[in-house]
PDB file of C-alpha atoms in Angstrom:
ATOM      1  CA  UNK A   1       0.000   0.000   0.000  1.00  0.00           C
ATOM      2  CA  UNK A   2       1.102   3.584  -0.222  1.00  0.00           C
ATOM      3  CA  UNK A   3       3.298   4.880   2.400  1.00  0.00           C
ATOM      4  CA  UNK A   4       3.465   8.425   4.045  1.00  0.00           C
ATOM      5  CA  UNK A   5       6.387   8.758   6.405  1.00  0.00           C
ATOM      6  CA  UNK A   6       6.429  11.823   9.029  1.00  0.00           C
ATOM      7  CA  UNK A   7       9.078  12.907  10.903  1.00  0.00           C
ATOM      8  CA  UNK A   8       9.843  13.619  14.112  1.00  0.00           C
ATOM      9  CA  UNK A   9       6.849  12.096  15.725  1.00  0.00           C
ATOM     10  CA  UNK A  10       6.952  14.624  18.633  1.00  0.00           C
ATOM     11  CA  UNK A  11       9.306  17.319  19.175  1.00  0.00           C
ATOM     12  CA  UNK A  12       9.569  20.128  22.180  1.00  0.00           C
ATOM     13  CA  UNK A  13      10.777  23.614  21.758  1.00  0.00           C
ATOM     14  CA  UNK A  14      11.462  26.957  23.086  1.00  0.00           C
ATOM     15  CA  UNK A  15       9.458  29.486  22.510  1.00  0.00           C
ATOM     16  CA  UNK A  16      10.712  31.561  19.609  1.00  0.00           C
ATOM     17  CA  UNK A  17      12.452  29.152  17.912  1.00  0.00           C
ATOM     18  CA  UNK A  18      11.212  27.632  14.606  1.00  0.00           C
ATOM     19  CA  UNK A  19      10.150  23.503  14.364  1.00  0.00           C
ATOM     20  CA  UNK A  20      10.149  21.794  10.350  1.00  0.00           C
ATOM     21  CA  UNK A  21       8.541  18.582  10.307  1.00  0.00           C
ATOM     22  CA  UNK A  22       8.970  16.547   7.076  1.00  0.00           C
ATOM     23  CA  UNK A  23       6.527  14.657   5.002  1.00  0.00           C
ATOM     24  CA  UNK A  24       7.300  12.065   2.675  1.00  0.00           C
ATOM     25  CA  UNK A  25       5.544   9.388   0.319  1.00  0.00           C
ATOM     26  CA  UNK A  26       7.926   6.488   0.120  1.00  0.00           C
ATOM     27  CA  UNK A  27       6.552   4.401  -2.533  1.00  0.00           C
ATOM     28  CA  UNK A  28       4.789   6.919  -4.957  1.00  0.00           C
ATOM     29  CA  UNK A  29       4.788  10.471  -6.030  1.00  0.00           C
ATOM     30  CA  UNK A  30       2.601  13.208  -4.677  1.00  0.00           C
ATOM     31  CA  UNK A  31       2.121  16.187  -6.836  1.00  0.00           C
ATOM     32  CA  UNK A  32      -0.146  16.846  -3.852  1.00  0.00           C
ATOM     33  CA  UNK A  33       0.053  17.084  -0.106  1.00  0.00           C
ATOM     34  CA  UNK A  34      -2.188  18.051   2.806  1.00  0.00           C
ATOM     35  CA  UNK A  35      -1.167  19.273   6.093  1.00  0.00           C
ATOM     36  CA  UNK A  36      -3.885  19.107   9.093  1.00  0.00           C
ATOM     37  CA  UNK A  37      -3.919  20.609  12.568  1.00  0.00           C
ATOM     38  CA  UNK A  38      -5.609  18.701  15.332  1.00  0.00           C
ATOM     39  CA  UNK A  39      -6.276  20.290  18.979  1.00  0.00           C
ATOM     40  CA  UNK A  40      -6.963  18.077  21.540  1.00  0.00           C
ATOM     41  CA  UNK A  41     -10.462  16.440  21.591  1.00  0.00           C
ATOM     42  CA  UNK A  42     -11.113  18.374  17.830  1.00  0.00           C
ATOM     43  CA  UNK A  43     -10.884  16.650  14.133  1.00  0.00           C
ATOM     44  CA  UNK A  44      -8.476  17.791  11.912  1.00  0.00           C
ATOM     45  CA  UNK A  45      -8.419  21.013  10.281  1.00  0.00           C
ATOM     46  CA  UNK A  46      -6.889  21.466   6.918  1.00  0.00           C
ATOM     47  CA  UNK A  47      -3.959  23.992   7.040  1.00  0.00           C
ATOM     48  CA  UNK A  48      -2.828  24.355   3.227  1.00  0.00           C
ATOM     49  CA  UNK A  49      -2.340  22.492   0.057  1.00  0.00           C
ATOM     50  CA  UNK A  50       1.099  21.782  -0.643  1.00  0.00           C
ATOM     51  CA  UNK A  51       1.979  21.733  -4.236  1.00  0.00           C
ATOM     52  CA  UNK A  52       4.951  20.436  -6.080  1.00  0.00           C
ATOM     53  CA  UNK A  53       7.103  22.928  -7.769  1.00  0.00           C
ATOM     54  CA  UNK A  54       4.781  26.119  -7.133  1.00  0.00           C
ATOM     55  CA  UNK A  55       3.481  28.134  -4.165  1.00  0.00           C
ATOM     56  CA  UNK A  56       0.879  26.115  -1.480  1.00  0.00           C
ATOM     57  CA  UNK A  57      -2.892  26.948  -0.790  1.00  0.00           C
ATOM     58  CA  UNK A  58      -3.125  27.965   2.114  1.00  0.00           C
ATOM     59  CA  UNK A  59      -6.395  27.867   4.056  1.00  0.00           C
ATOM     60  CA  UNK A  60      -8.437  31.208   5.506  1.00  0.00           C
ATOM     61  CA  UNK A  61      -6.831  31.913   8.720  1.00  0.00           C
ATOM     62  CA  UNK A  62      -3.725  29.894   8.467  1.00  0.00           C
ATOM     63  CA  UNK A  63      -0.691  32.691   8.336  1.00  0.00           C
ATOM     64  CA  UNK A  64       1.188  31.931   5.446  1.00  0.00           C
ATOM     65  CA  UNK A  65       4.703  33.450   7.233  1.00  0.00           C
ATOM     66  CA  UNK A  66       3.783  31.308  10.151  1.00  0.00           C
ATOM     67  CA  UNK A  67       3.513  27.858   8.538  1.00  0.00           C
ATOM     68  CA  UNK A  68       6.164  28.002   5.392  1.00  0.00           C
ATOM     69  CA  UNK A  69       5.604  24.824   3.348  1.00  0.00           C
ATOM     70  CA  UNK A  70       8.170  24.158   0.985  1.00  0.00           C
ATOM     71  CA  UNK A  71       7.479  20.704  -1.782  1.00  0.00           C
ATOM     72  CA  UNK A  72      10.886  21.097  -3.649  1.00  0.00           C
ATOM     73  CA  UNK A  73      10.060  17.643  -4.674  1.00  0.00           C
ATOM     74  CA  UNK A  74       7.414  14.429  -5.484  1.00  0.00           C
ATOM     75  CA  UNK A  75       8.268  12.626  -2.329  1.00  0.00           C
ATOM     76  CA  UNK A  76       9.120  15.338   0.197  1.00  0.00           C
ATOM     77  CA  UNK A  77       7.083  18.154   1.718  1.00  0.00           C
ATOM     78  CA  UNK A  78       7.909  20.083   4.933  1.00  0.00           C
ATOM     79  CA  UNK A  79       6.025  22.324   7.103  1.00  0.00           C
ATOM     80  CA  UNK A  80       7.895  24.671   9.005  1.00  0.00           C
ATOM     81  CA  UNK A  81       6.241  26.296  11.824  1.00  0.00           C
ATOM     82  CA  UNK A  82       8.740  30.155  12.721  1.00  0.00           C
ATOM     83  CA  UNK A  83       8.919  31.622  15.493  1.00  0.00           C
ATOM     84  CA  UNK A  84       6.487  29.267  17.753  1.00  0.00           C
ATOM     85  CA  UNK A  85       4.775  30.042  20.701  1.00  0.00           C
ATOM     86  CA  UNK A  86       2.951  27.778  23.079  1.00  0.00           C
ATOM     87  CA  UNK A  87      -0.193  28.019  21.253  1.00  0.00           C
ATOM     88  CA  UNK A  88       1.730  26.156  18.111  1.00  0.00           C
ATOM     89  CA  UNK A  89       1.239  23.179  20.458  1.00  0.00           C
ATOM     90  CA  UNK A  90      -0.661  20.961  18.594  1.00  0.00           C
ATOM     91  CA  UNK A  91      -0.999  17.397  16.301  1.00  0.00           C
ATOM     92  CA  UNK A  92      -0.159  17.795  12.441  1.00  0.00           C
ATOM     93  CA  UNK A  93      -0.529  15.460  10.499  1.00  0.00           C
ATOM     94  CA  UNK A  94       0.560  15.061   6.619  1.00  0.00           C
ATOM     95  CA  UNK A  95      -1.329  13.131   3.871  1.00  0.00           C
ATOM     96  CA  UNK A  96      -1.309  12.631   0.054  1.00  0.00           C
ATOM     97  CA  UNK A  97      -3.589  11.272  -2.743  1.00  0.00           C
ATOM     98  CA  UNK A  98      -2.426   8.246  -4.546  1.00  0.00           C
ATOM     99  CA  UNK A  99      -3.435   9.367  -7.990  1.00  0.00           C
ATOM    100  CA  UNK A 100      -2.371   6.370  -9.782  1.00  0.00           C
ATOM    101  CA  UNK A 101      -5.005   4.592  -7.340  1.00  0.00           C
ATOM    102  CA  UNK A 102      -8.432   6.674  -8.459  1.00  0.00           C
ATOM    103  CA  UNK A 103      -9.780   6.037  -5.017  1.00  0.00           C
ATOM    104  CA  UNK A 104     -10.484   9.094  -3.890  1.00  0.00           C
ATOM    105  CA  UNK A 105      -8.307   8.016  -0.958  1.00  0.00           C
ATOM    106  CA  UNK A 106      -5.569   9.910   1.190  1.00  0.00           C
ATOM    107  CA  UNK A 107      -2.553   8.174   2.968  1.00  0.00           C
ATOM    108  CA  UNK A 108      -1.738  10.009   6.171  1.00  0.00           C
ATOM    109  CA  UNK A 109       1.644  10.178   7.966  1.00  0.00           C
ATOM    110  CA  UNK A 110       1.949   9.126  11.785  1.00  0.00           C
ATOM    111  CA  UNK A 111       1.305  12.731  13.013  1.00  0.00           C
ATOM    112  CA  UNK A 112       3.647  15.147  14.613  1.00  0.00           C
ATOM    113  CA  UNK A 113       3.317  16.122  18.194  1.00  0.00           C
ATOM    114  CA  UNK A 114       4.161  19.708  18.982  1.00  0.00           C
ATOM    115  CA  UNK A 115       4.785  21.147  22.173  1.00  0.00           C
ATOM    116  CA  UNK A 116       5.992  24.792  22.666  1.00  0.00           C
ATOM    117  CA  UNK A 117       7.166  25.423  25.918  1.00  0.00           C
TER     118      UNK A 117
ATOM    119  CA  UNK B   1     -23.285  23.552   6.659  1.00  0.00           C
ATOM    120  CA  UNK B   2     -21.294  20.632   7.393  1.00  0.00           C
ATOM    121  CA  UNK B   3     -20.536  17.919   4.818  1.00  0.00           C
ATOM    122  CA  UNK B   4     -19.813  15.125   7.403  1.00  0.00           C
ATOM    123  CA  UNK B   5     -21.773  14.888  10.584  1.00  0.00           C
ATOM    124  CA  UNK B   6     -21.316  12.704  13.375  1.00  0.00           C
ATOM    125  CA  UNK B   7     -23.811  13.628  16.074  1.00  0.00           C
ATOM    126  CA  UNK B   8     -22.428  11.247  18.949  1.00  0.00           C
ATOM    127  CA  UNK B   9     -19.421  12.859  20.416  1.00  0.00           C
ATOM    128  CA  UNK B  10     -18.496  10.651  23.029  1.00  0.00           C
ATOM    129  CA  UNK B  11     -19.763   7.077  23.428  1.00  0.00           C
ATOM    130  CA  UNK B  12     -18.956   4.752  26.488  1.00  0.00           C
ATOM    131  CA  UNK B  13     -20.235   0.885  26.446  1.00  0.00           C
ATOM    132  CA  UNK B  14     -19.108  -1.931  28.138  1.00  0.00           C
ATOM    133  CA  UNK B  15     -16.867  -4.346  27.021  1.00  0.00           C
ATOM    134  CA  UNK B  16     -18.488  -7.171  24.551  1.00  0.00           C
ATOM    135  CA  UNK B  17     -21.628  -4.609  24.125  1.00  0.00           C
ATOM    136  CA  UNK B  18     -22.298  -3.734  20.534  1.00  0.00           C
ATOM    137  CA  UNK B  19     -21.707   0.019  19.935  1.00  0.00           C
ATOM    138  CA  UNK B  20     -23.231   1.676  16.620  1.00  0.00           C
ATOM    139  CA  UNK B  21     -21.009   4.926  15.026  1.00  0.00           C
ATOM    140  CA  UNK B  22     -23.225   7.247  13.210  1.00  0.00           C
ATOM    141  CA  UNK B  23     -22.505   9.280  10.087  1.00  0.00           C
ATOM    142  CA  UNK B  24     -24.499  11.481   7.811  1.00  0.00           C
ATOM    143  CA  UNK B  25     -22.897  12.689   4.898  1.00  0.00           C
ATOM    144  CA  UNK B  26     -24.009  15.936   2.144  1.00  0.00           C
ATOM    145  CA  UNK B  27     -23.260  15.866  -1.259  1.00  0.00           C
ATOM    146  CA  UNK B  28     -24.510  16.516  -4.645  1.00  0.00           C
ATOM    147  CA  UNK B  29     -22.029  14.196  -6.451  1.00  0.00           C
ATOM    148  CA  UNK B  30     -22.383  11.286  -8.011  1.00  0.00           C
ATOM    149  CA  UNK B  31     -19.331  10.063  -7.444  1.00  0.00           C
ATOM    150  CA  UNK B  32     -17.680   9.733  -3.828  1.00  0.00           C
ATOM    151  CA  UNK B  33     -16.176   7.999  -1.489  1.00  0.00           C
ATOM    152  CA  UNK B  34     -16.925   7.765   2.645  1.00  0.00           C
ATOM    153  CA  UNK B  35     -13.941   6.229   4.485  1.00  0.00           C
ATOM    154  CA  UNK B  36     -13.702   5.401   8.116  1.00  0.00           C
ATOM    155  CA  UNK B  37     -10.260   6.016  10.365  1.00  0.00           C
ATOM    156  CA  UNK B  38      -9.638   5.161  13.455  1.00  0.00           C
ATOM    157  CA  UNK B  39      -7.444   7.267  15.667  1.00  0.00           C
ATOM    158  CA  UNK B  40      -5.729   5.545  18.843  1.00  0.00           C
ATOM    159  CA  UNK B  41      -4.435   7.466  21.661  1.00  0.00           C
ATOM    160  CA  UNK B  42      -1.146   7.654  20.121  1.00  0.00           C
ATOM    161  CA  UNK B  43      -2.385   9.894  16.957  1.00  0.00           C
ATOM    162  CA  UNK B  44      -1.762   7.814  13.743  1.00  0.00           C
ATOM    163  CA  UNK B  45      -4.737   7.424  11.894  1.00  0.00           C
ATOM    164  CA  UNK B  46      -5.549   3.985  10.814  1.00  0.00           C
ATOM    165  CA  UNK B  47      -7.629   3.249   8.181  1.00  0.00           C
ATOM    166  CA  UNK B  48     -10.656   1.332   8.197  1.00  0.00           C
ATOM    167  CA  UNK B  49     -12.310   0.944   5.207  1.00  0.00           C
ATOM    168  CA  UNK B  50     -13.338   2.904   1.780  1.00  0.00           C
ATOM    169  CA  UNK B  51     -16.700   2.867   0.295  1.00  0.00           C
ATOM    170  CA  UNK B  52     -17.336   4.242  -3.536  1.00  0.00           C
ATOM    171  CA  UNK B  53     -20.802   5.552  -4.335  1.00  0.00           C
ATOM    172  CA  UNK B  54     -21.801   2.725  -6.901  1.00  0.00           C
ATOM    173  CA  UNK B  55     -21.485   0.284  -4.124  1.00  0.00           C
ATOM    174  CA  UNK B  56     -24.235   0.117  -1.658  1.00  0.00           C
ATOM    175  CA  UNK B  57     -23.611  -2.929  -0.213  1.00  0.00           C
ATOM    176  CA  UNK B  58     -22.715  -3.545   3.633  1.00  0.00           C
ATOM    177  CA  UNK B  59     -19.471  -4.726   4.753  1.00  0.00           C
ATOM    178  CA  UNK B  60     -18.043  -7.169   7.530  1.00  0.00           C
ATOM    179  CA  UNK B  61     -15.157  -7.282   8.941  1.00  0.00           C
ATOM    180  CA  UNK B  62     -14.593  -9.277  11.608  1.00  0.00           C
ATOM    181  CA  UNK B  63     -16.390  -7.651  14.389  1.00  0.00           C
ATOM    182  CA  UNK B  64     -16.863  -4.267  12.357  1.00  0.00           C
ATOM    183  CA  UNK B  65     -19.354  -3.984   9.809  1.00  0.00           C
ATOM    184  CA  UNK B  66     -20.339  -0.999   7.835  1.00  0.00           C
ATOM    185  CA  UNK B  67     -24.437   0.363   6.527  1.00  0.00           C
ATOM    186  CA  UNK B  68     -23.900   2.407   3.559  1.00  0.00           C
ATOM    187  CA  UNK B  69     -27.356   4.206   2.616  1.00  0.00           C
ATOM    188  CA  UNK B  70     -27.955   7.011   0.224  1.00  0.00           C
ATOM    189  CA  UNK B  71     -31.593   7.346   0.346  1.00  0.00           C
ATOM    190  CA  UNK B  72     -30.434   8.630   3.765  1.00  0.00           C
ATOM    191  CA  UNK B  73     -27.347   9.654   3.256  1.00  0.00           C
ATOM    192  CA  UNK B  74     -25.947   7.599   5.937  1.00  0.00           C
ATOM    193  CA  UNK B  75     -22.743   5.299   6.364  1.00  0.00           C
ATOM    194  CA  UNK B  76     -22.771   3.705   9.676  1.00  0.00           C
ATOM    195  CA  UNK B  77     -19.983   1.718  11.791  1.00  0.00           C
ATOM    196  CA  UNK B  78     -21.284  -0.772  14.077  1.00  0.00           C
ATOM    197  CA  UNK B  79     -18.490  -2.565  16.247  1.00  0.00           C
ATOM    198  CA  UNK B  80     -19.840  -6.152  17.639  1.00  0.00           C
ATOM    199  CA  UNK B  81     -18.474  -7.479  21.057  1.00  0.00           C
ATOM    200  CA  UNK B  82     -16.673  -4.118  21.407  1.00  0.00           C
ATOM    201  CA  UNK B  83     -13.292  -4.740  23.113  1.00  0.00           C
ATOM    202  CA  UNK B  84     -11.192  -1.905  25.587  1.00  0.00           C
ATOM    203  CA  UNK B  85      -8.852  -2.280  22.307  1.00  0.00           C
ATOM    204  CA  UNK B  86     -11.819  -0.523  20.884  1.00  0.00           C
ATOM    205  CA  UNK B  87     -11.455   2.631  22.383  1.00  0.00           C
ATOM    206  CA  UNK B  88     -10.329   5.593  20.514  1.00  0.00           C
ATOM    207  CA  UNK B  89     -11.733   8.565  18.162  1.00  0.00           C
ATOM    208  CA  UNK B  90     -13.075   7.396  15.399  1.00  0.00           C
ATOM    209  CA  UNK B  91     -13.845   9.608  12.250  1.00  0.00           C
ATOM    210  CA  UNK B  92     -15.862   9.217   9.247  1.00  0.00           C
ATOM    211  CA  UNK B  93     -14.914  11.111   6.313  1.00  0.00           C
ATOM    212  CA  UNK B  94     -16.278  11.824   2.522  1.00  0.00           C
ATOM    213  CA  UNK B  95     -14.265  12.255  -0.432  1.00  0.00           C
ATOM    214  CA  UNK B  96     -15.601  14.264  -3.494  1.00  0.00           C
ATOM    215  CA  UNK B  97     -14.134  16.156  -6.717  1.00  0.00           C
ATOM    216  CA  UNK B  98     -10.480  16.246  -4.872  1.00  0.00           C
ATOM    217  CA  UNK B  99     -11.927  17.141  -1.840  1.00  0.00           C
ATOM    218  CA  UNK B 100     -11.496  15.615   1.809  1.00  0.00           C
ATOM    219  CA  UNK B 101     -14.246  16.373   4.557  1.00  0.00           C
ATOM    220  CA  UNK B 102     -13.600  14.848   8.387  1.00  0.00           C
ATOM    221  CA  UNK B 103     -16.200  14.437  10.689  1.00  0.00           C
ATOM    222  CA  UNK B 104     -15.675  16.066  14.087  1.00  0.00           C
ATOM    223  CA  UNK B 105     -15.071  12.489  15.696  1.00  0.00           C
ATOM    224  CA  UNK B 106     -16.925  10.516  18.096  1.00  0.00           C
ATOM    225  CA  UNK B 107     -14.607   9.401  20.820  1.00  0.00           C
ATOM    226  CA  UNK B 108     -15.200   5.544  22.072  1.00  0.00           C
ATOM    227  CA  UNK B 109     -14.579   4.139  25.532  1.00  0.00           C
ATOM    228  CA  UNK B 110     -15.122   0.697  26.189  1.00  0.00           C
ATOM    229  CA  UNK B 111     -15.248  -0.217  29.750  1.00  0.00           C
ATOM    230  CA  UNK B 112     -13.631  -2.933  31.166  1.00  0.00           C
TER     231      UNK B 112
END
């Protein structure tokens, strides 16, 4: 099956300092990748679009200078949150679309834990 | 308005009780797809099964089983002899024209 590969699983910071978290497909190409944002005890909330080779989507009320997402390639797109604060803290999670599959389906990565002391 | 509903936020049964998962969908598609994840304590959302429009008919596996109706609009998760293993969020979702809608969730706790 298709494979989405997140890394780090959980990571802790300062306050001010900036956190990327990495989001690959391992065994097929994604033109197109999803970042979500859970809070605890709430679904997930799309952030922005990632898109290879152009500028991502980015969803109404996500700051675009606060979540950089960079997909310099088919396999590979990272979110990098600047500058965060405690209220960063939070789940995201990655995902892609198999398009070879037709399914409609998206393959999620294990999630990222961020904490922002 | 919200393309997936699930009205029951939080369900607790007792262990080997049968616990039903409710989920009301909107769309005007034709073609779509309703999915089911499960989502453990520990985050990673595991996949449960994928439904296409064309294909009405209900699904077992093992102890889950799946109602798929669009006269109501409906695609239901039903687990059978739920087990504390069980216990965890659990979100339906629709798929439609490159488009992914989540459910808000109904967390599960299954009571030893």
């Amino acid at each position: 099956g298709a494979v989405v590969s997140q890394h780090p699983s959980w990571v802790i910071c300062k306050s001010g300092t900036s956190v990327k978290i990495e989001c690959r497909s391992l065994d097929f190409q994604a033109t197109t990748m999803f970042w979500y944002r859970q809070f605890p005890k709430q679904s997930l909330m799309l952030m922005a679009t990632s898109n290879e080779g152009s500028k991502a989507t980015y969803e109404q009320g996500v700051e675009k200078d606060k979540f950089l997402i960079n997909h310099a390639s088919l396999t590979l797109s990272t979110l990098t949150v600047t500058s965060a604060h405690p209220e960063d803290s939070s789940f995201y999670i990655c995902s892609a679309p198999d398009r070879g599959r037709v399914t409609g389906e998206l393959f999620f990565g294990e999630g990222s834990r961020l904490t922002v002391l | 308005a919200q393309k997936v509903t699930q009205a029951q936020t939080e369900i607790s049964v007792v262990e080997k009780e049968d616990v039903t998962l409710d989920c009301v969908y909107e769309t005007r598609d034709t073609t779509y797809y309703l999915f089911w994840y499960k989502q453990p304590p520990s985050g990673e959302l595991v996949f449960l099964i994928r439904r296409n429009s064309f294909d009405e008919q209900n699904e077992i596996s093992g102890r889950y089983s799946w109602n798929f109706q669009k006269s109501t609009s409906s695609f239901n998760f039903t687990i059978t002899a739920s087990q504390v293993v069980d216990s965890a969020v659990y979100f339906c979702a629709l798929s439609e024209a490159n488009q992914f809608y989540f459910g808000t969730g109904t967390s599960l706790t299954v009571i030893p």
